[in-house]
Amino acid sequence: MDEGGGRQTPHRPRAAVVLTGSELVTGVIADANGPWLAHELTALGFEVAQLLVVGDRPDDLAAALRQCADAGCVLVVTSGGLGPTADDLTGEVVARFAGLELEFDEALRERIAEIVARFPRIDHDPDARDAGVRKQALVPRGAVVLDPVGTAPGLVVSPDGGPLVVVLPGPPRELTGMWPTALASGPMKVLLADVPAAAGRQLRYYGLSEAEVAATLRALELERDLSPVEVTTCLRRSELEVDLRPQPGGEDAAEWLAAELAARHAALLISADGTSTDELLARALLGRGWTVATAESCTGGLLAGRLVDRPGSSAYVLGGIVSYSNGAKTSLLGVPAEMIDTYGAVSPEVARAMADGARTALGADVGIGITGVAGPEGGTPAKPVGYVCLCATTASGVVVARDRRIPGNRADVRDRSVDAGMHLLLRAVTG
Amino acid sequence: MDEGGGRQTPHRPRAAVVLTGSELVTGVIADANGPWLAHELTALGFEVAQLLVVGDRPDDLAAALRQCADAGCVLVVTSGGLGPTADDLTGEVVARFAGLELEFDEALRERIAEIVARFPRIDHDPDARDAGVRKQALVPRGAVVLDPVGTAPGLVVSPDGGPLVVVLPGPPRELTGMWPTALASGPMKVLLADVPAAAGRQLRYYGLSEAEVAATLRALELERDLSPVEVTTCLRRSELEVDLRPQPGGEDAAEWLAAELAARHAALLISADGTSTDELLARALLGRGWTVATAESCTGGLLAGRLVDRPGSSAYVLGGIVSYSNGAKTSLLGVPAEMIDTYGAVSPEVARAMADGARTALGADVGIGITGVAGPEGGTPAKPVGYVCLCATTASGVVVARDRRIPGNRADVRDRSVDAGMHLLLRAVTG
């Protein structure tokens, strides 16, 4: 395996992901399979060398497979191009790449025909359908066939001397559904036996900057050699996620580093085991047997939507009120019209009255109010675009409030306000 | 330009996108720049050959650039790796790829230092900061420097005989902000002068299947040669988007095809010019001077959130009620408790009462009610997971209702319910 001269220590076996589809190279849709597979492969202990998106063009797909081999990959996972139509060419191209003949598999044809027959189709062209099914039943000699989750079977192909190729369908549900079967296939099991466990760690912070983590890492490097741990930081949902991935032999260093990072920024730590704020809040509400209600202005229902994202949330979410207009704030949440006149609809006072109003209107234990200027219009010097007031109150008398200017465009302000609301709720419930 | 032997007609100049970042190859986050750039490049008239995601490893980045050149690309756009730290290596690797020396640009260093000084940093390490700024001021000889949008400058590099390389920063806001400057640079203008206009067309349908479009295309191919038009279909937000991209000389065929597709599935057509349902609904509400209010159960506020996505939506969105509990349906929306007992909380009757209740509670012209079983729990044989009832009513007496079983998991059911709600509102307002 040639891993290239520039890398300091050759480490983990490399894998690559190849995603096909014309709609992906024209930007019509964003691919979701790549990040999913990259995460799975990393968790299995591979180093992901590259993710490659190509259109439905056989030469480009063939070139992509060669590139993965050239990058020293022992595994290539492909997604897409397994359908019944002429531009679905992955099976054929992979067979050619592997130097294997395509063979017709009559038992597979019958299985696919059976599945296809279950779908009532408006497309009443039996000849075209049969031709499509026959095409899908062509299998590179010696390949393992993975049972269809939708209509298309997957493949595990072992080229002589090249990387193992796992061929999966493009629809995300079919791909994720077929993945366990692919992992359980004979050739994958043999390959995985030689992959060292990943032993990754993830810490989550709210309110910590990448620069602060970088400074802490520089200080810690003076105490211990951290080169066998790859550290990645990433802001997601306003939280800084710090990913630690040890190379084989670096597990102790990763453990030590995780403990140090957790201790040195303890006040801003959400979790040291990757648990999300949403999960922590759900646990806290269920633990106390509390219910929650929302009152939202600038976030327009997105905080309520985030709360009910979680299956089983009906146990603690009673509902909410989207009071986009001032009239709704008064009539539905009981915010006094004089308060709005005196302090403005976007004010800490109104946010608190909204929180109390939501609690009262829905009979909840915890209420949260969010009001802000999402933009692009409506800003003033005193209350510019991005100025958001949040307040969470509980029936037991806890009040947690925050007002701040959130940077970014309209969508950013709203998303970050929802994030801030989740954190405020967590503090109100656990505080 | 070698476009490979397997493609029938060599057409448009090819471009590629290279995205760098360890967090992208580990699946920590999904890249957003790739689809954005692919869409821009396609709109400019390029054929996007590939999108390549690699980690922060110089050899992998160098190999990616070579792959793009091998694929016959005349343009490569890179994203990421322009920061001040040691693993930000794009400038250096691109210079080596282009065979150009890196030169220190003192004026640029001053400009970056000025910008960096404006950011209050917790990281009080002036030496490290200065070293970072100096690194960012290294420019391949002869390259065009693109002014920083954040702190990192971009580059336009013209290798001798190789593809033009546009080097952009990774943060999406910086990348999209710098793109117009990149397009206006001398070398890009020269390149773009030779790119034929894209002249793409997009049709949107709601309730049409890909199989139906495929059948129509087969029928139309008997009438006219459609090979100079690339047709891509893609389901997004429950709508089937049909993209038509003509090769140079295929513009007439694309026009004809767009007109035929629009006429043959007119009943399900949303728009023949790419206009979205959200935009059509906003226009219709503004046109009539109507206001809207929502009552949501299973979608938990996401429909209200979708409505206020659009800047200026406060002109027609009054607000909404998330009545996740039955008590909230009765107390806030006036849904009679007996109705819930008789028909169940998920029923066409309750959906209609919710729509009326939202209208009344908020004093709106149009109301919508959504109630359904999002799952994974709560399904019954009569009302399985995915069963959703929607109803939109207007003060003028229009009632548009729908109940159906929506396939997919909890998130799918909720997202598709929101899509269905937007369509129902559009029908109620325009019907």
PDB file of N, CA and C in Angstrom, chain A residues 319-404:
ATOM      1  N   GLY A 319     -46.503  21.570  23.313  1.00  0.00           N
ATOM      2  CA  GLY A 319     -46.770  22.340  22.112  1.00  0.00           C
ATOM      3  C   GLY A 319     -46.160  23.714  22.210  1.00  0.00           C
ATOM      4  N   GLY A 320     -46.631  24.606  21.361  1.00  0.00           N
ATOM      5  CA  GLY A 320     -46.050  25.939  21.356  1.00  0.00           C
ATOM      6  C   GLY A 320     -46.877  26.910  20.564  1.00  0.00           C
ATOM      7  N   ILE A 321     -46.472  28.154  20.643  1.00  0.00           N
ATOM      8  CA  ILE A 321     -47.178  29.202  19.930  1.00  0.00           C
ATOM      9  C   ILE A 321     -46.171  30.001  19.116  1.00  0.00           C
ATOM     10  N   VAL A 322     -46.473  30.138  17.827  1.00  0.00           N
ATOM     11  CA  VAL A 322     -45.639  30.974  16.969  1.00  0.00           C
ATOM     12  C   VAL A 322     -46.332  32.327  16.891  1.00  0.00           C
ATOM     13  N   SER A 323     -45.807  33.275  17.627  1.00  0.00           N
ATOM     14  CA  SER A 323     -46.448  34.591  17.690  1.00  0.00           C
ATOM     15  C   SER A 323     -45.637  35.553  16.841  1.00  0.00           C
ATOM     16  N   TYR A 324     -45.847  35.427  15.528  1.00  0.00           N
ATOM     17  CA  TYR A 324     -45.059  36.234  14.617  1.00  0.00           C
ATOM     18  C   TYR A 324     -45.533  37.685  14.650  1.00  0.00           C
ATOM     19  N   SER A 325     -46.823  37.884  14.868  1.00  0.00           N
ATOM     20  CA  SER A 325     -47.361  39.247  14.927  1.00  0.00           C
ATOM     21  C   SER A 325     -47.483  39.687  16.386  1.00  0.00           C
ATOM     22  N   ASN A 326     -47.487  40.991  16.622  1.00  0.00           N
ATOM     23  CA  ASN A 326     -47.648  41.498  17.987  1.00  0.00           C
ATOM     24  C   ASN A 326     -49.016  41.138  18.559  1.00  0.00           C
ATOM     25  N   GLY A 327     -50.028  41.148  17.675  1.00  0.00           N
ATOM     26  CA  GLY A 327     -51.368  40.784  18.118  1.00  0.00           C
ATOM     27  C   GLY A 327     -51.394  39.383  18.706  1.00  0.00           C
ATOM     28  N   ALA A 328     -50.684  38.448  18.059  1.00  0.00           N
ATOM     29  CA  ALA A 328     -50.653  37.076  18.553  1.00  0.00           C
ATOM     30  C   ALA A 328     -49.931  37.002  19.896  1.00  0.00           C
ATOM     31  N   LYS A 329     -48.910  37.828  20.088  1.00  0.00           N
ATOM     32  CA  LYS A 329     -48.197  37.832  21.370  1.00  0.00           C
ATOM     33  C   LYS A 329     -49.160  38.211  22.492  1.00  0.00           C
ATOM     34  N   THR A 330     -50.006  39.171  22.213  1.00  0.00           N
ATOM     35  CA  THR A 330     -50.941  39.636  23.234  1.00  0.00           C
ATOM     36  C   THR A 330     -52.109  38.666  23.427  1.00  0.00           C
ATOM     37  N   SER A 331     -52.757  38.279  22.293  1.00  0.00           N
ATOM     38  CA  SER A 331     -53.974  37.491  22.435  1.00  0.00           C
ATOM     39  C   SER A 331     -53.691  36.058  22.863  1.00  0.00           C
ATOM     40  N   LEU A 332     -52.618  35.457  22.364  1.00  0.00           N
ATOM     41  CA  LEU A 332     -52.375  34.044  22.655  1.00  0.00           C
ATOM     42  C   LEU A 332     -51.430  33.831  23.830  1.00  0.00           C
ATOM     43  N   LEU A 333     -50.533  34.790  24.075  1.00  0.00           N
ATOM     44  CA  LEU A 333     -49.533  34.586  25.126  1.00  0.00           C
ATOM     45  C   LEU A 333     -49.736  35.541  26.299  1.00  0.00           C
ATOM     46  N   GLY A 334     -50.669  36.458  26.166  1.00  0.00           N
ATOM     47  CA  GLY A 334     -50.935  37.383  27.272  1.00  0.00           C
ATOM     48  C   GLY A 334     -49.826  38.387  27.526  1.00  0.00           C
ATOM     49  N   VAL A 335     -49.008  38.647  26.489  1.00  0.00           N
ATOM     50  CA  VAL A 335     -47.998  39.690  26.655  1.00  0.00           C
ATOM     51  C   VAL A 335     -48.724  41.041  26.608  1.00  0.00           C
ATOM     52  N   PRO A 336     -48.622  41.860  27.682  1.00  0.00           N
ATOM     53  CA  PRO A 336     -49.365  43.122  27.687  1.00  0.00           C
ATOM     54  C   PRO A 336     -48.952  44.009  26.511  1.00  0.00           C
ATOM     55  N   ALA A 337     -49.952  44.589  25.838  1.00  0.00           N
ATOM     56  CA  ALA A 337     -49.666  45.466  24.701  1.00  0.00           C
ATOM     57  C   ALA A 337     -48.796  46.638  25.129  1.00  0.00           C
ATOM     58  N   GLU A 338     -48.982  47.118  26.385  1.00  0.00           N
ATOM     59  CA  GLU A 338     -48.167  48.250  26.866  1.00  0.00           C
ATOM     60  C   GLU A 338     -46.700  47.845  26.993  1.00  0.00           C
ATOM     61  N   MET A 339     -46.467  46.581  27.366  1.00  0.00           N
ATOM     62  CA  MET A 339     -45.087  46.122  27.471  1.00  0.00           C
ATOM     63  C   MET A 339     -44.404  46.178  26.101  1.00  0.00           C
ATOM     64  N   ILE A 340     -45.130  45.737  25.083  1.00  0.00           N
ATOM     65  CA  ILE A 340     -44.578  45.780  23.724  1.00  0.00           C
ATOM     66  C   ILE A 340     -44.341  47.241  23.307  1.00  0.00           C
ATOM     67  N   ASP A 341     -45.283  48.118  23.654  1.00  0.00           N
ATOM     68  CA  ASP A 341     -45.124  49.537  23.327  1.00  0.00           C
ATOM     69  C   ASP A 341     -43.904  50.127  24.026  1.00  0.00           C
ATOM     70  N   THR A 342     -43.747  49.797  25.305  1.00  0.00           N
ATOM     71  CA  THR A 342     -42.685  50.397  26.112  1.00  0.00           C
ATOM     72  C   THR A 342     -41.304  49.863  25.738  1.00  0.00           C
ATOM     73  N   TYR A 343     -41.184  48.513  25.669  1.00  0.00           N
ATOM     74  CA  TYR A 343     -39.845  47.922  25.489  1.00  0.00           C
ATOM     75  C   TYR A 343     -39.572  47.471  24.053  1.00  0.00           C
ATOM     76  N   GLY A 344     -40.627  47.340  23.250  1.00  0.00           N
ATOM     77  CA  GLY A 344     -40.468  46.795  21.906  1.00  0.00           C
ATOM     78  C   GLY A 344     -40.718  45.292  21.906  1.00  0.00           C
ATOM     79  N   ALA A 345     -41.168  44.788  20.732  1.00  0.00           N
ATOM     80  CA  ALA A 345     -41.466  43.349  20.628  1.00  0.00           C
ATOM     81  C   ALA A 345     -40.208  42.518  20.824  1.00  0.00           C
ATOM     82  N   VAL A 346     -39.063  43.073  20.441  1.00  0.00           N
ATOM     83  CA  VAL A 346     -37.794  42.369  20.663  1.00  0.00           C
ATOM     84  C   VAL A 346     -37.132  42.986  21.892  1.00  0.00           C
ATOM     85  N   SER A 347     -37.379  42.378  23.040  1.00  0.00           N
ATOM     86  CA  SER A 347     -36.822  42.890  24.291  1.00  0.00           C
ATOM     87  C   SER A 347     -36.782  41.755  25.295  1.00  0.00           C
ATOM     88  N   PRO A 348     -35.862  41.832  26.268  1.00  0.00           N
ATOM     89  CA  PRO A 348     -35.804  40.791  27.299  1.00  0.00           C
ATOM     90  C   PRO A 348     -37.132  40.667  28.048  1.00  0.00           C
ATOM     91  N   GLU A 349     -37.803  41.801  28.248  1.00  0.00           N
ATOM     92  CA  GLU A 349     -39.076  41.784  28.971  1.00  0.00           C
ATOM     93  C   GLU A 349     -40.110  40.944  28.234  1.00  0.00           C
ATOM     94  N   VAL A 350     -40.208  41.182  26.921  1.00  0.00           N
ATOM     95  CA  VAL A 350     -41.198  40.446  26.138  1.00  0.00           C
ATOM     96  C   VAL A 350     -40.829  38.962  26.048  1.00  0.00           C
ATOM     97  N   ALA A 351     -39.528  38.666  25.916  1.00  0.00           N
ATOM     98  CA  ALA A 351     -39.110  37.263  25.857  1.00  0.00           C
ATOM     99  C   ALA A 351     -39.556  36.528  27.118  1.00  0.00           C
ATOM    100  N   ARG A 352     -39.384  37.178  28.258  1.00  0.00           N
ATOM    101  CA  ARG A 352     -39.787  36.541  29.508  1.00  0.00           C
ATOM    102  C   ARG A 352     -41.310  36.384  29.590  1.00  0.00           C
ATOM    103  N   ALA A 353     -42.042  37.417  29.182  1.00  0.00           N
ATOM    104  CA  ALA A 353     -43.506  37.321  29.193  1.00  0.00           C
ATOM    105  C   ALA A 353     -43.986  36.235  28.234  1.00  0.00           C
ATOM    106  N   MET A 354     -43.265  36.058  27.121  1.00  0.00           N
ATOM    107  CA  MET A 354     -43.621  34.992  26.177  1.00  0.00           C
ATOM    108  C   MET A 354     -43.403  33.624  26.811  1.00  0.00           C
ATOM    109  N   ALA A 355     -42.277  33.472  27.521  1.00  0.00           N
ATOM    110  CA  ALA A 355     -41.977  32.195  28.180  1.00  0.00           C
ATOM    111  C   ALA A 355     -43.066  31.869  29.202  1.00  0.00           C
ATOM    112  N   ASP A 356     -43.399  32.848  30.031  1.00  0.00           N
ATOM    113  CA  ASP A 356     -44.453  32.641  31.028  1.00  0.00           C
ATOM    114  C   ASP A 356     -45.790  32.357  30.340  1.00  0.00           C
ATOM    115  N   GLY A 357     -46.052  33.094  29.249  1.00  0.00           N
ATOM    116  CA  GLY A 357     -47.304  32.926  28.524  1.00  0.00           C
ATOM    117  C   GLY A 357     -47.432  31.536  27.918  1.00  0.00           C
ATOM    118  N   ALA A 358     -46.347  31.017  27.391  1.00  0.00           N
ATOM    119  CA  ALA A 358     -46.373  29.675  26.798  1.00  0.00           C
ATOM    120  C   ALA A 358     -46.652  28.637  27.885  1.00  0.00           C
ATOM    121  N   ARG A 359     -45.984  28.810  29.033  1.00  0.00           N
ATOM    122  CA  ARG A 359     -46.183  27.885  30.153  1.00  0.00           C
ATOM    123  C   ARG A 359     -47.643  27.877  30.571  1.00  0.00           C
ATOM    124  N   THR A 360     -48.190  29.085  30.716  1.00  0.00           N
ATOM    125  CA  THR A 360     -49.572  29.215  31.172  1.00  0.00           C
ATOM    126  C   THR A 360     -50.560  28.682  30.135  1.00  0.00           C
ATOM    127  N   ALA A 361     -50.360  29.096  28.878  1.00  0.00           N
ATOM    128  CA  ALA A 361     -51.317  28.710  27.832  1.00  0.00           C
ATOM    129  C   ALA A 361     -51.374  27.199  27.665  1.00  0.00           C
ATOM    130  N   LEU A 362     -50.252  26.542  27.830  1.00  0.00           N
ATOM    131  CA  LEU A 362     -50.217  25.101  27.584  1.00  0.00           C
ATOM    132  C   LEU A 362     -50.162  24.282  28.876  1.00  0.00           C
ATOM    133  N   GLY A 363     -50.048  24.962  30.000  1.00  0.00           N
ATOM    134  CA  GLY A 363     -50.001  24.241  31.267  1.00  0.00           C
ATOM    135  C   GLY A 363     -48.736  23.417  31.439  1.00  0.00           C
ATOM    136  N   ALA A 364     -47.605  24.003  31.038  1.00  0.00           N
ATOM    137  CA  ALA A 364     -46.336  23.270  31.048  1.00  0.00           C
ATOM    138  C   ALA A 364     -45.491  23.637  32.266  1.00  0.00           C
ATOM    139  N   ASP A 365     -44.495  22.798  32.577  1.00  0.00           N
ATOM    140  CA  ASP A 365     -43.570  23.075  33.680  1.00  0.00           C
ATOM    141  C   ASP A 365     -42.479  24.063  33.278  1.00  0.00           C
ATOM    142  N   VAL A 366     -42.081  24.026  32.018  1.00  0.00           N
ATOM    143  CA  VAL A 366     -41.026  24.907  31.522  1.00  0.00           C
ATOM    144  C   VAL A 366     -41.539  25.628  30.280  1.00  0.00           C
ATOM    145  N   GLY A 367     -41.219  26.898  30.179  1.00  0.00           N
ATOM    146  CA  GLY A 367     -41.582  27.648  28.987  1.00  0.00           C
ATOM    147  C   GLY A 367     -40.372  28.373  28.455  1.00  0.00           C
ATOM    148  N   ILE A 368     -40.353  28.592  27.150  1.00  0.00           N
ATOM    149  CA  ILE A 368     -39.265  29.383  26.587  1.00  0.00           C
ATOM    150  C   ILE A 368     -39.830  30.393  25.606  1.00  0.00           C
ATOM    151  N   GLY A 369     -39.280  31.599  25.641  1.00  0.00           N
ATOM    152  CA  GLY A 369     -39.688  32.635  24.707  1.00  0.00           C
ATOM    153  C   GLY A 369     -38.490  33.096  23.894  1.00  0.00           C
ATOM    154  N   ILE A 370     -38.694  33.251  22.592  1.00  0.00           N
ATOM    155  CA  ILE A 370     -37.627  33.757  21.712  1.00  0.00           C
ATOM    156  C   ILE A 370     -38.210  34.862  20.850  1.00  0.00           C
ATOM    157  N   THR A 371     -37.567  36.010  20.887  1.00  0.00           N
ATOM    158  CA  THR A 371     -37.985  37.106  20.006  1.00  0.00           C
ATOM    159  C   THR A 371     -36.731  37.813  19.524  1.00  0.00           C
ATOM    160  N   GLY A 372     -36.678  38.105  18.240  1.00  0.00           N
ATOM    161  CA  GLY A 372     -35.458  38.700  17.710  1.00  0.00           C
ATOM    162  C   GLY A 372     -35.662  39.282  16.327  1.00  0.00           C
ATOM    163  N   VAL A 373     -34.599  39.913  15.832  1.00  0.00           N
ATOM    164  CA  VAL A 373     -34.629  40.523  14.505  1.00  0.00           C
ATOM    165  C   VAL A 373     -33.853  39.612  13.557  1.00  0.00           C
ATOM    166  N   ALA A 374     -34.578  38.790  12.782  1.00  0.00           N
ATOM    167  CA  ALA A 374     -33.907  37.827  11.911  1.00  0.00           C
ATOM    168  C   ALA A 374     -33.365  38.493  10.654  1.00  0.00           C
ATOM    169  N   GLY A 375     -33.913  39.619  10.294  1.00  0.00           N
ATOM    170  CA  GLY A 375     -33.434  40.313   9.104  1.00  0.00           C
ATOM    171  C   GLY A 375     -34.073  39.760   7.843  1.00  0.00           C
ATOM    172  N   PRO A 376     -33.701  40.237   6.652  1.00  0.00           N
ATOM    173  CA  PRO A 376     -32.692  41.285   6.459  1.00  0.00           C
ATOM    174  C   PRO A 376     -33.209  42.678   6.817  1.00  0.00           C
ATOM    175  N   GLU A 377     -34.543  42.842   6.908  1.00  0.00           N
ATOM    176  CA  GLU A 377     -35.099  44.154   7.258  1.00  0.00           C
ATOM    177  C   GLU A 377     -35.359  44.202   8.768  1.00  0.00           C
ATOM    178  N   GLY A 378     -35.741  45.384   9.271  1.00  0.00           N
ATOM    179  CA  GLY A 378     -36.249  45.479  10.637  1.00  0.00           C
ATOM    180  C   GLY A 378     -35.219  45.829  11.695  1.00  0.00           C
ATOM    181  N   GLY A 379     -33.944  45.944  11.311  1.00  0.00           N
ATOM    182  CA  GLY A 379     -32.935  46.290  12.291  1.00  0.00           C
ATOM    183  C   GLY A 379     -32.920  47.780  12.605  1.00  0.00           C
ATOM    184  N   THR A 380     -32.509  48.123  13.825  1.00  0.00           N
ATOM    185  CA  THR A 380     -32.327  49.528  14.203  1.00  0.00           C
ATOM    186  C   THR A 380     -30.941  49.625  14.845  1.00  0.00           C
ATOM    187  N   PRO A 381     -30.409  50.841  15.026  1.00  0.00           N
ATOM    188  CA  PRO A 381     -29.099  50.947  15.680  1.00  0.00           C
ATOM    189  C   PRO A 381     -29.098  50.260  17.053  1.00  0.00           C
ATOM    190  N   ALA A 382     -30.164  50.435  17.826  1.00  0.00           N
ATOM    191  CA  ALA A 382     -30.205  49.842  19.160  1.00  0.00           C
ATOM    192  C   ALA A 382     -30.452  48.337  19.089  1.00  0.00           C
ATOM    193  N   LYS A 383     -31.248  47.915  18.144  1.00  0.00           N
ATOM    194  CA  LYS A 383     -31.577  46.499  17.984  1.00  0.00           C
ATOM    195  C   LYS A 383     -31.330  46.087  16.545  1.00  0.00           C
ATOM    196  N   PRO A 384     -30.051  45.792  16.242  1.00  0.00           N
ATOM    197  CA  PRO A 384     -29.681  45.495  14.855  1.00  0.00           C
ATOM    198  C   PRO A 384     -30.162  44.095  14.444  1.00  0.00           C
ATOM    199  N   VAL A 385     -30.080  43.822  13.138  1.00  0.00           N
ATOM    200  CA  VAL A 385     -30.360  42.473  12.651  1.00  0.00           C
ATOM    201  C   VAL A 385     -29.475  41.488  13.411  1.00  0.00           C
ATOM    202  N   GLY A 386     -30.065  40.422  13.903  1.00  0.00           N
ATOM    203  CA  GLY A 386     -29.314  39.430  14.664  1.00  0.00           C
ATOM    204  C   GLY A 386     -29.492  39.566  16.163  1.00  0.00           C
ATOM    205  N   TYR A 387     -30.116  40.681  16.587  1.00  0.00           N
ATOM    206  CA  TYR A 387     -30.342  40.849  18.038  1.00  0.00           C
ATOM    207  C   TYR A 387     -31.504  39.948  18.459  1.00  0.00           C
ATOM    208  N   VAL A 388     -31.231  39.059  19.397  1.00  0.00           N
ATOM    209  CA  VAL A 388     -32.219  38.055  19.801  1.00  0.00           C
ATOM    210  C   VAL A 388     -32.293  38.001  21.322  1.00  0.00           C
ATOM    211  N   CYS A 389     -33.509  37.969  21.857  1.00  0.00           N
ATOM    212  CA  CYS A 389     -33.726  37.828  23.299  1.00  0.00           C
ATOM    213  C   CYS A 389     -34.353  36.469  23.563  1.00  0.00           C
ATOM    214  N   LEU A 390     -33.764  35.749  24.512  1.00  0.00           N
ATOM    215  CA  LEU A 390     -34.295  34.437  24.875  1.00  0.00           C
ATOM    216  C   LEU A 390     -34.527  34.407  26.370  1.00  0.00           C
ATOM    217  N   CYS A 391     -35.559  33.682  26.790  1.00  0.00           N
ATOM    218  CA  CYS A 391     -35.789  33.501  28.216  1.00  0.00           C
ATOM    219  C   CYS A 391     -36.497  32.174  28.437  1.00  0.00           C
ATOM    220  N   ALA A 392     -36.009  31.425  29.416  1.00  0.00           N
ATOM    221  CA  ALA A 392     -36.686  30.189  29.815  1.00  0.00           C
ATOM    222  C   ALA A 392     -37.108  30.341  31.266  1.00  0.00           C
ATOM    223  N   THR A 393     -38.342  29.979  31.564  1.00  0.00           N
ATOM    224  CA  THR A 393     -38.824  30.057  32.944  1.00  0.00           C
ATOM    225  C   THR A 393     -39.470  28.731  33.321  1.00  0.00           C
ATOM    226  N   THR A 394     -39.430  28.426  34.617  1.00  0.00           N
ATOM    227  CA  THR A 394     -40.073  27.198  35.073  1.00  0.00           C
ATOM    228  C   THR A 394     -41.140  27.534  36.106  1.00  0.00           C
ATOM    229  N   ALA A 395     -42.078  26.599  36.257  1.00  0.00           N
ATOM    230  CA  ALA A 395     -43.148  26.784  37.235  1.00  0.00           C
ATOM    231  C   ALA A 395     -42.563  26.890  38.649  1.00  0.00           C
ATOM    232  N   SER A 396     -41.368  26.314  38.832  1.00  0.00           N
ATOM    233  CA  SER A 396     -40.741  26.345  40.156  1.00  0.00           C
ATOM    234  C   SER A 396     -39.992  27.655  40.406  1.00  0.00           C
ATOM    235  N   GLY A 397     -39.999  28.568  39.435  1.00  0.00           N
ATOM    236  CA  GLY A 397     -39.442  29.896  39.671  1.00  0.00           C
ATOM    237  C   GLY A 397     -38.075  30.161  39.082  1.00  0.00           C
ATOM    238  N   VAL A 398     -37.508  29.200  38.362  1.00  0.00           N
ATOM    239  CA  VAL A 398     -36.210  29.431  37.716  1.00  0.00           C
ATOM    240  C   VAL A 398     -36.403  30.349  36.507  1.00  0.00           C
ATOM    241  N   VAL A 399     -35.514  31.333  36.357  1.00  0.00           N
ATOM    242  CA  VAL A 399     -35.532  32.199  35.175  1.00  0.00           C
ATOM    243  C   VAL A 399     -34.115  32.245  34.603  1.00  0.00           C
ATOM    244  N   VAL A 400     -33.959  31.831  33.373  1.00  0.00           N
ATOM    245  CA  VAL A 400     -32.654  31.926  32.711  1.00  0.00           C
ATOM    246  C   VAL A 400     -32.857  32.771  31.457  1.00  0.00           C
ATOM    247  N   ALA A 401     -32.123  33.864  31.355  1.00  0.00           N
ATOM    248  CA  ALA A 401     -32.353  34.772  30.228  1.00  0.00           C
ATOM    249  C   ALA A 401     -31.050  35.082  29.522  1.00  0.00           C
ATOM    250  N   ARG A 402     -31.190  35.454  28.284  1.00  0.00           N
ATOM    251  CA  ARG A 402     -30.010  35.817  27.515  1.00  0.00           C
ATOM    252  C   ARG A 402     -30.437  36.730  26.381  1.00  0.00           C
ATOM    253  N   ASP A 403     -29.684  37.809  26.146  1.00  0.00           N
ATOM    254  CA  ASP A 403     -29.909  38.555  24.916  1.00  0.00           C
ATOM    255  C   ASP A 403     -28.565  38.884  24.311  1.00  0.00           C
ATOM    256  N   ARG A 404     -28.495  38.718  23.007  1.00  0.00           N
ATOM    257  CA  ARG A 404     -27.207  38.889  22.351  1.00  0.00           C
ATOM    258  C   ARG A 404     -27.414  39.151  20.873  1.00  0.00           C
TER     259      ARG A 404
END
